[in-house]
């Protein structure tokens, strides 16, 4: 196993560069969207090309890894619902929103996704319950949204519509992730396969809905076209693979903290590359939203297999740029351990990557594993998903 890099005498785990790159790609997705819509590409067609590019990228990954998306019709039916909630509608809403608001605003709005996910999970997932801390987190996050919108200032009609579209997309992400956790966690397909199903379904849905929008597709120019291809290929494909690598080497708990860096990158890139203004209410609202996310996600330290592990963060990441990152029942990810301390797993050969989603119908755990083998889908991203 490669040793961590050393900078100024401090060891840097080898997953850190990939972790930072994932957060930057997902944060940059809002900049890519802004470039595409400013080039004149209608939002429904932007969403279609984005999903098509993402689907092709993930299909190529499946081909290289010799993984099948699956032939179970029930999985594909659930995939149609998940695609509608996580891709088809929210991708269109964010693109529409960025025709009226800045990419900085859209990126900060996306930080609401974990809060919306928790709200829907309480309603859809029997194991979830609304504690006092989570209720406080939802309240603080809602306050952050109101500050971000600047409701006391009043908003012009177009700006208000764009802002509400961005907020509505995060609500749909929350519903989609909760639905995925409830109905797809037990499916016997790899995470790459399930995400491919989702993106194929989204592409098919948009192939029908985009022409019905009444807006004809047009060539947006080379810069906008390049941004759109990067949005699909990088945000859905490359970042997805990098994030799975981070989950495997650093643990899903560590990987989940990318949620907090994505709005930072979207803000920096929007301000530096697009010259967008950053108001004090953006900083205050974003800080309140992230504080609410921390309250919702943080839990007391627990024990697994006799070892103390942090249980506060979700076990996987879902971003607007990433369709779905699934960590389901029974997977060992050496969670919470740095890569140079992870216990070796002699059950799999070197270079072999096991699927992240396994069958849940298996032998009962051995006594040493009891109480520590079950993982669930995250409370919070292809891709994932950025905007």
Short mmCIF file of C-alpha atoms in Angstrom, two decimals:
data_model
loop_
_atom_site.label_atom_id
_atom_site.label_comp_id
_atom_site.label_asym_id
_atom_site.label_seq_id
_atom_site.Cartn_x
_atom_site.Cartn_y
_atom_site.Cartn_z
CA UNK A 1 0.00 0.00 0.00
CA UNK A 2 1.46 3.43 -0.91
CA UNK A 3 2.58 5.48 2.04
CA UNK A 4 0.97 8.87 2.70
CA UNK A 5 2.80 11.91 1.37
CA UNK A 6 4.74 14.07 3.82
CA UNK A 7 4.59 17.86 3.75
CA UNK A 8 6.63 19.86 6.28
CA UNK A 9 6.91 16.76 8.44
CA UNK A 10 3.14 16.17 8.45
CA UNK A 11 1.83 12.98 6.86
CA UNK A 12 -0.92 13.62 4.33
CA UNK A 13 -3.16 10.56 3.75
CA UNK A 14 -3.28 9.53 0.10
CA UNK A 15 -7.04 10.06 -0.09
CA UNK A 16 -6.78 13.81 0.56
CA UNK A 17 -6.04 14.92 -3.05
CA UNK A 18 -8.99 12.93 -4.39
CA UNK A 19 -11.24 14.25 -1.63
CA UNK A 20 -10.33 17.86 -2.46
CA UNK A 21 -10.74 17.24 -6.19
CA UNK A 22 -14.23 15.76 -5.69
CA UNK A 23 -15.35 18.78 -3.67
CA UNK A 24 -13.96 21.13 -6.31
CA UNK A 25 -15.64 19.31 -9.22
CA UNK A 26 -19.01 19.26 -7.47
CA UNK A 27 -18.63 22.90 -6.48
CA UNK A 28 -17.66 23.82 -10.04
CA UNK A 29 -20.86 22.26 -11.41
CA UNK A 30 -22.75 25.46 -10.58
CA UNK A 31 -20.21 27.46 -12.59
CA UNK A 32 -20.60 25.01 -15.50
CA UNK A 33 -24.38 25.41 -15.39
CA UNK A 34 -24.11 29.18 -15.36
CA UNK A 35 -21.85 29.14 -18.42
CA UNK A 36 -24.24 26.83 -20.26
CA UNK A 37 -27.41 28.83 -19.57
CA UNK A 38 -25.65 32.11 -20.36
CA UNK A 39 -24.78 30.53 -23.71
CA UNK A 40 -28.50 30.33 -24.45
CA UNK A 41 -29.14 26.60 -23.93
CA UNK A 42 -32.70 26.10 -22.62
CA UNK A 43 -32.82 24.49 -19.15
CA UNK A 44 -34.66 21.28 -20.20
CA UNK A 45 -32.13 20.61 -22.95
CA UNK A 46 -29.24 21.42 -20.63
CA UNK A 47 -30.57 18.81 -18.20
CA UNK A 48 -30.98 16.31 -21.06
CA UNK A 49 -27.42 16.68 -22.35
CA UNK A 50 -26.09 16.60 -18.82
CA UNK A 51 -27.86 13.32 -18.02
CA UNK A 52 -26.97 11.81 -21.40
CA UNK A 53 -23.28 12.59 -20.88
CA UNK A 54 -23.43 11.24 -17.34
CA UNK A 55 -25.20 8.06 -18.45
CA UNK A 56 -22.61 7.39 -21.16
CA UNK A 57 -19.78 7.98 -18.69
CA UNK A 58 -21.21 5.60 -16.09
CA UNK A 59 -22.04 3.01 -18.76
CA UNK A 60 -18.39 3.11 -19.83
CA UNK A 61 -17.34 2.62 -16.21
CA UNK A 62 -19.65 -0.42 -15.96
CA UNK A 63 -18.20 -1.80 -19.18
CA UNK A 64 -14.61 -1.42 -18.00
CA UNK A 65 -15.44 -2.98 -14.62
CA UNK A 66 -17.62 -5.65 -16.22
CA UNK A 67 -20.54 -4.72 -14.02
CA UNK A 68 -24.15 -5.02 -15.11
CA UNK A 69 -26.68 -2.28 -14.31
CA UNK A 70 -29.13 -5.08 -13.59
CA UNK A 71 -32.16 -6.55 -15.30
CA UNK A 72 -34.59 -6.57 -12.40
CA UNK A 73 -37.71 -4.69 -13.65
CA UNK A 74 -38.55 -3.54 -10.12
CA UNK A 75 -35.15 -1.85 -9.86
CA UNK A 76 -35.77 -0.04 -13.15
CA UNK A 77 -39.24 1.06 -12.00
CA UNK A 78 -37.74 2.50 -8.82
CA UNK A 79 -35.02 3.99 -10.99
CA UNK A 80 -37.65 5.96 -12.93
CA UNK A 81 -38.94 7.48 -9.69
CA UNK A 82 -35.48 8.23 -8.31
CA UNK A 83 -34.38 9.77 -11.62
CA UNK A 84 -37.43 12.02 -11.62
CA UNK A 85 -36.67 13.22 -8.07
CA UNK A 86 -32.88 13.43 -8.26
CA UNK A 87 -32.17 14.33 -11.87
CA UNK A 88 -34.95 15.09 -14.32
CA UNK A 89 -36.82 17.78 -12.40
CA UNK A 90 -34.11 19.23 -10.10
CA UNK A 91 -31.50 19.51 -12.87
CA UNK A 92 -34.04 21.47 -14.91
CA UNK A 93 -35.01 23.62 -11.94
CA UNK A 94 -31.41 24.52 -11.08
CA UNK A 95 -30.68 25.40 -14.72
CA UNK A 96 -33.80 27.58 -14.80
CA UNK A 97 -32.85 29.11 -11.46
CA UNK A 98 -29.41 30.09 -12.70
CA UNK A 99 -30.94 32.05 -15.54
CA UNK A 100 -32.12 34.46 -12.80
CA UNK A 101 -29.69 34.05 -9.88
CA UNK A 102 -25.93 33.68 -9.53
CA UNK A 103 -24.06 30.39 -9.32
CA UNK A 104 -22.92 31.51 -5.85
CA UNK A 105 -26.53 31.67 -4.69
CA UNK A 106 -27.38 28.31 -6.30
CA UNK A 107 -24.37 26.61 -4.71
CA UNK A 108 -25.25 27.88 -1.25
CA UNK A 109 -28.85 26.74 -1.73
CA UNK A 110 -27.62 23.24 -2.50
CA UNK A 111 -26.22 23.01 1.03
CA UNK A 112 -29.86 22.65 2.19
CA UNK A 113 -30.01 19.13 0.68
CA UNK A 114 -29.06 17.23 3.90
CA UNK A 115 -31.77 19.09 5.80
CA UNK A 116 -34.42 18.24 3.22
CA UNK A 117 -33.22 14.64 3.18
CA UNK A 118 -33.63 14.35 6.94
CA UNK A 119 -37.14 15.81 6.80
CA UNK A 120 -38.25 13.25 4.20
CA UNK A 121 -36.37 10.39 5.87
CA UNK A 122 -38.34 10.96 9.07
CA UNK A 123 -41.54 10.58 7.04
CA UNK A 124 -40.47 7.66 4.82
CA UNK A 125 -37.95 5.60 6.79
CA UNK A 126 -39.36 3.88 9.90
CA UNK A 127 -35.95 3.76 11.62
CA UNK A 128 -35.58 7.55 11.49
CA UNK A 129 -37.09 9.76 14.15
CA UNK A 130 -37.16 13.49 14.76
CA UNK A 131 -35.07 14.27 17.83
CA UNK A 132 -34.77 17.64 19.52
CA UNK A 133 -31.34 18.21 17.99
CA UNK A 134 -32.57 17.41 14.51
CA UNK A 135 -35.61 19.65 14.91
CA UNK A 136 -33.31 22.47 16.03
CA UNK A 137 -31.06 21.81 13.03
CA UNK A 138 -33.99 21.99 10.62
CA UNK A 139 -35.09 25.25 12.22
CA UNK A 140 -31.62 26.80 11.99
CA UNK A 141 -31.29 25.64 8.39
CA UNK A 142 -34.66 27.12 7.46
CA UNK A 143 -33.56 30.38 9.03
CA UNK A 144 -30.42 30.24 6.90
CA UNK A 145 -32.52 29.85 3.75
CA UNK A 146 -34.57 32.92 4.67
CA UNK A 147 -31.40 34.93 5.30
CA UNK A 148 -29.92 33.67 2.03
CA UNK A 149 -33.03 34.77 0.14
CA UNK A 150 -33.01 38.15 1.88
CA UNK A 151 -36.76 38.00 2.41
CA UNK A 152 -36.74 41.33 4.26
CA UNK A 153 -35.45 43.10 1.14
CA UNK A 154 -38.07 41.88 -1.31
CA UNK A 155 -37.13 40.22 -4.59
CA UNK A 156 -38.10 41.02 -8.20
CA UNK A 157 -40.39 38.47 -9.83
CA UNK A 158 -37.72 36.79 -11.97
CA UNK A 159 -35.18 36.65 -9.16
CA UNK A 160 -37.75 35.25 -6.76
CA UNK A 161 -38.74 32.55 -9.27
CA UNK A 162 -35.11 31.57 -9.82
CA UNK A 163 -34.38 31.48 -6.09
CA UNK A 164 -37.44 29.36 -5.36
CA UNK A 165 -36.48 26.99 -8.19
CA UNK A 166 -33.06 26.42 -6.58
CA UNK A 167 -34.63 25.83 -3.17
CA UNK A 168 -37.25 23.50 -4.68
CA UNK A 169 -34.50 21.41 -6.28
CA UNK A 170 -32.97 20.73 -2.86
CA UNK A 171 -36.37 19.63 -1.56
CA UNK A 172 -36.60 17.15 -4.42
CA UNK A 173 -33.08 15.91 -3.69
CA UNK A 174 -34.17 15.27 -0.12
CA UNK A 175 -37.20 13.31 -1.27
CA UNK A 176 -35.12 11.38 -3.79
CA UNK A 177 -32.41 10.36 -1.33
CA UNK A 178 -35.01 9.28 1.24
CA UNK A 179 -36.84 7.26 -1.45
CA UNK A 180 -33.55 5.67 -2.51
CA UNK A 181 -32.77 4.71 1.05
CA UNK A 182 -36.21 3.16 1.52
CA UNK A 183 -36.56 1.23 -1.73
CA UNK A 184 -33.12 0.65 -3.31
CA UNK A 185 -30.83 -0.14 -0.38
CA UNK A 186 -31.41 -3.88 -0.63
CA UNK A 187 -31.08 -4.22 -4.41
CA UNK A 188 -28.43 -6.72 -5.53
CA UNK A 189 -26.51 -4.45 -7.87
CA UNK A 190 -23.34 -2.43 -7.52
CA UNK A 191 -23.48 1.27 -6.73
CA UNK A 192 -22.16 2.01 -10.22
CA UNK A 193 -24.88 -0.17 -11.73
CA UNK A 194 -27.68 1.48 -9.75
CA UNK A 195 -26.41 4.95 -10.62
CA UNK A 196 -26.24 3.96 -14.29
CA UNK A 197 -29.86 2.79 -14.15
CA UNK A 198 -30.82 6.11 -12.59
CA UNK A 199 -29.02 8.21 -15.21
CA UNK A 200 -30.39 6.14 -18.12
CA UNK A 201 -33.91 6.60 -16.75
CA UNK A 202 -33.35 10.35 -16.36
CA UNK A 203 -32.07 10.60 -19.94
CA UNK A 204 -35.13 8.76 -21.23
CA UNK A 205 -37.49 10.98 -19.23
CA UNK A 206 -35.86 14.17 -20.47
CA UNK A 207 -35.83 12.88 -24.05
CA UNK A 208 -39.62 12.97 -23.78
CA UNK A 209 -40.07 16.09 -21.65
CA UNK A 210 -37.49 18.42 -23.23
CA UNK A 211 -39.24 18.58 -26.63
CA UNK A 212 -42.54 19.24 -24.83
CA UNK A 213 -41.07 22.38 -23.22
CA UNK A 214 -41.61 24.28 -26.44
CA UNK A 215 -37.98 25.46 -26.52
CA UNK A 216 -35.79 24.28 -29.36
CA UNK A 217 -32.20 23.22 -28.62
CA UNK A 218 -29.54 25.54 -29.94
CA UNK A 219 -25.75 25.56 -30.15
CA UNK A 220 -24.61 27.50 -27.07
CA UNK A 221 -21.08 28.18 -28.27
CA UNK A 222 -17.82 26.33 -27.63
CA UNK A 223 -17.29 27.56 -24.05
CA UNK A 224 -20.82 26.70 -22.92
CA UNK A 225 -20.70 23.35 -24.75
CA UNK A 226 -17.40 22.48 -23.05
CA UNK A 227 -18.84 23.44 -19.67
CA UNK A 228 -21.86 21.23 -20.28
CA UNK A 229 -19.75 18.22 -21.24
CA UNK A 230 -17.58 18.75 -18.16
CA UNK A 231 -20.71 18.98 -16.03
CA UNK A 232 -21.86 15.52 -17.12
CA UNK A 233 -18.56 13.70 -17.57
CA UNK A 234 -16.63 15.13 -14.63
CA UNK A 235 -19.43 15.63 -12.13
CA UNK A 236 -21.09 12.29 -12.77
CA UNK A 237 -18.22 10.10 -13.93
CA UNK A 238 -14.77 11.11 -12.73
CA UNK A 239 -15.87 12.60 -9.40
CA UNK A 240 -18.03 9.52 -8.78
CA UNK A 241 -15.06 7.18 -9.16
CA UNK A 242 -12.83 9.42 -7.06
CA UNK A 243 -15.42 9.56 -4.29
CA UNK A 244 -15.75 5.78 -4.19
CA UNK A 245 -11.97 5.62 -3.83
CA UNK A 246 -12.13 8.03 -0.88
CA UNK A 247 -14.87 5.92 0.73
CA UNK A 248 -12.78 2.78 0.35
CA UNK A 249 -9.52 4.27 1.66
CA UNK A 250 -10.67 6.78 4.29
CA UNK A 251 -14.12 5.52 5.20
CA UNK A 252 -17.56 6.81 4.34
CA UNK A 253 -17.73 9.04 7.40
CA UNK A 254 -14.70 11.00 6.23
CA UNK A 255 -16.00 11.08 2.64
CA UNK A 256 -19.30 12.54 3.79
CA UNK A 257 -17.63 15.76 4.93
CA UNK A 258 -17.24 16.78 1.30
CA UNK A 259 -20.74 18.24 1.78
CA UNK A 260 -19.21 21.14 3.67
CA UNK A 261 -16.54 21.99 1.07
CA UNK A 262 -18.77 21.99 -2.02
CA UNK A 263 -20.48 25.36 -1.24
CA UNK A 264 -17.06 26.86 -0.53
CA UNK A 265 -15.81 25.94 -3.99
CA UNK A 266 -19.01 27.05 -5.73
CA UNK A 267 -18.73 30.43 -3.98
CA UNK A 268 -15.04 30.91 -4.78
CA UNK A 269 -15.35 29.86 -8.43
CA UNK A 270 -18.46 31.97 -9.00
CA UNK A 271 -16.80 35.04 -7.52
CA UNK A 272 -13.38 34.57 -9.14
CA UNK A 273 -14.23 33.15 -12.58
CA UNK A 274 -17.63 34.73 -13.23
CA UNK A 275 -17.16 37.94 -11.28
CA UNK A 276 -20.32 37.35 -9.24
CA UNK A 277 -20.87 39.44 -6.15
CA UNK A 278 -20.90 37.92 -2.69
CA UNK A 279 -23.16 39.73 -0.25
CA UNK A 280 -23.00 39.52 3.53
CA UNK A 281 -26.36 37.72 3.59
CA UNK A 282 -24.87 34.98 1.40
CA UNK A 283 -22.15 34.33 3.96
CA UNK A 284 -24.53 34.56 6.92
CA UNK A 285 -27.17 32.37 5.29
CA UNK A 286 -24.63 29.78 4.19
CA UNK A 287 -23.14 29.64 7.68
CA UNK A 288 -26.57 29.10 9.24
CA UNK A 289 -27.41 26.36 6.74
CA UNK A 290 -24.15 24.51 7.43
CA UNK A 291 -24.75 24.91 11.19
CA UNK A 292 -28.17 23.35 10.73
CA UNK A 293 -26.64 20.48 8.75
CA UNK A 294 -24.16 19.83 11.54
CA UNK A 295 -26.94 19.75 14.13
CA UNK A 296 -29.02 17.36 12.02
CA UNK A 297 -26.16 14.98 11.25
CA UNK A 298 -24.14 14.95 14.44
CA UNK A 299 -24.72 12.10 16.83
CA UNK A 300 -22.99 10.80 19.91
CA UNK A 301 -19.94 8.58 19.52
CA UNK A 302 -20.86 4.92 19.37
CA UNK A 303 -19.13 1.56 19.32
CA UNK A 304 -18.73 -0.96 16.56
CA UNK A 305 -17.01 -4.30 17.08
CA UNK A 306 -15.68 -2.99 20.38
CA UNK A 307 -14.09 0.09 18.78
CA UNK A 308 -15.24 3.66 19.17
CA UNK A 309 -16.29 5.24 15.87
CA UNK A 310 -17.85 8.60 15.09
CA UNK A 311 -21.51 8.26 14.16
CA UNK A 312 -22.32 11.89 13.51
CA UNK A 313 -21.83 12.11 9.77
CA UNK A 314 -23.71 10.23 7.06
CA UNK A 315 -21.96 7.20 5.60
CA UNK A 316 -21.92 8.43 2.07
CA UNK A 317 -22.19 11.55 0.03
CA UNK A 318 -24.81 12.68 -2.39
CA UNK A 319 -24.36 15.83 -4.29
CA UNK A 320 -26.19 17.66 -6.93
CA UNK A 321 -23.44 16.83 -9.39
CA UNK A 322 -23.58 13.20 -8.42
CA UNK A 323 -26.73 11.12 -9.03
CA UNK A 324 -26.35 8.83 -6.02
CA UNK A 325 -23.57 7.36 -3.95
CA UNK A 326 -24.88 4.26 -2.26
CA UNK A 327 -23.39 2.53 0.76
CA UNK A 328 -25.76 -0.25 1.63
CA UNK A 329 -26.07 -3.13 4.04
CA UNK A 330 -23.08 -5.24 4.91
CA UNK A 331 -20.22 -3.40 3.22
CA UNK A 332 -16.92 -3.09 4.99
CA UNK A 333 -15.27 0.23 4.30
CA UNK A 334 -12.91 0.38 7.30
CA UNK A 335 -15.01 3.37 8.23
CA UNK A 336 -13.42 6.14 10.22
CA UNK A 337 -9.87 4.83 9.74
CA UNK A 338 -7.18 6.52 7.69
CA UNK A 339 -5.94 4.50 4.76
CA UNK A 340 -2.62 3.67 6.37
CA UNK A 341 -4.37 2.19 9.43
CA UNK A 342 -7.11 0.20 7.75
CA UNK A 343 -7.23 -3.47 8.58
CA UNK A 344 -6.26 -5.72 5.68
CA UNK A 345 -9.07 -7.66 4.09
CA UNK A 346 -7.72 -11.02 2.89
CA UNK A 347 -11.08 -12.03 1.47
CA UNK A 348 -10.49 -10.07 -1.70
CA UNK A 349 -7.55 -10.08 -4.02
CA UNK A 350 -5.36 -7.10 -4.74
CA UNK A 351 -6.92 -4.71 -7.21
CA UNK A 352 -10.36 -6.26 -6.90
CA UNK A 353 -13.17 -3.85 -6.07
CA UNK A 354 -16.26 -5.27 -4.47
CA UNK A 355 -19.66 -3.77 -5.18
CA UNK A 356 -20.96 -1.27 -2.67
CA UNK A 357 -24.41 -2.82 -2.67
CA UNK A 358 -24.81 -6.44 -1.75
CA UNK A 359 -27.63 -8.84 -1.15
CA UNK A 360 -29.08 -8.45 2.30
CA UNK A 361 -30.27 -12.06 2.48
CA UNK A 362 -27.17 -13.78 3.80
CA UNK A 363 -25.91 -15.81 6.71
CA UNK A 364 -26.42 -14.31 10.18
CA UNK A 365 -23.37 -12.39 11.44
CA UNK A 366 -20.85 -14.12 13.61
CA UNK A 367 -20.94 -13.11 17.27
CA UNK A 368 -17.91 -10.86 16.82
CA UNK A 369 -19.75 -8.96 14.07
CA UNK A 370 -23.09 -8.68 15.81
CA UNK A 371 -24.40 -5.16 16.14
CA UNK A 372 -21.84 -3.66 13.78
CA UNK A 373 -22.47 -5.04 10.31
CA UNK A 374 -25.48 -3.09 9.14
CA UNK A 375 -25.12 0.18 7.28
CA UNK A 376 -27.82 2.18 5.66
CA UNK A 377 -28.10 4.66 2.88
CA UNK A 378 -26.98 8.16 3.77
CA UNK A 379 -29.11 10.92 5.13
CA UNK A 380 -27.55 13.05 2.45
CA UNK A 381 -23.98 12.52 -3.58
CA UNK A 382 -23.68 12.47 -9.37
CA UNK A 383 -23.49 13.63 -8.93
CA UNK A 384 -23.51 14.26 -7.09
CA UNK A 385 -24.69 15.00 -7.68
CA UNK A 386 -23.67 20.21 -7.90
CA UNK A 387 -26.77 21.90 -9.29
#
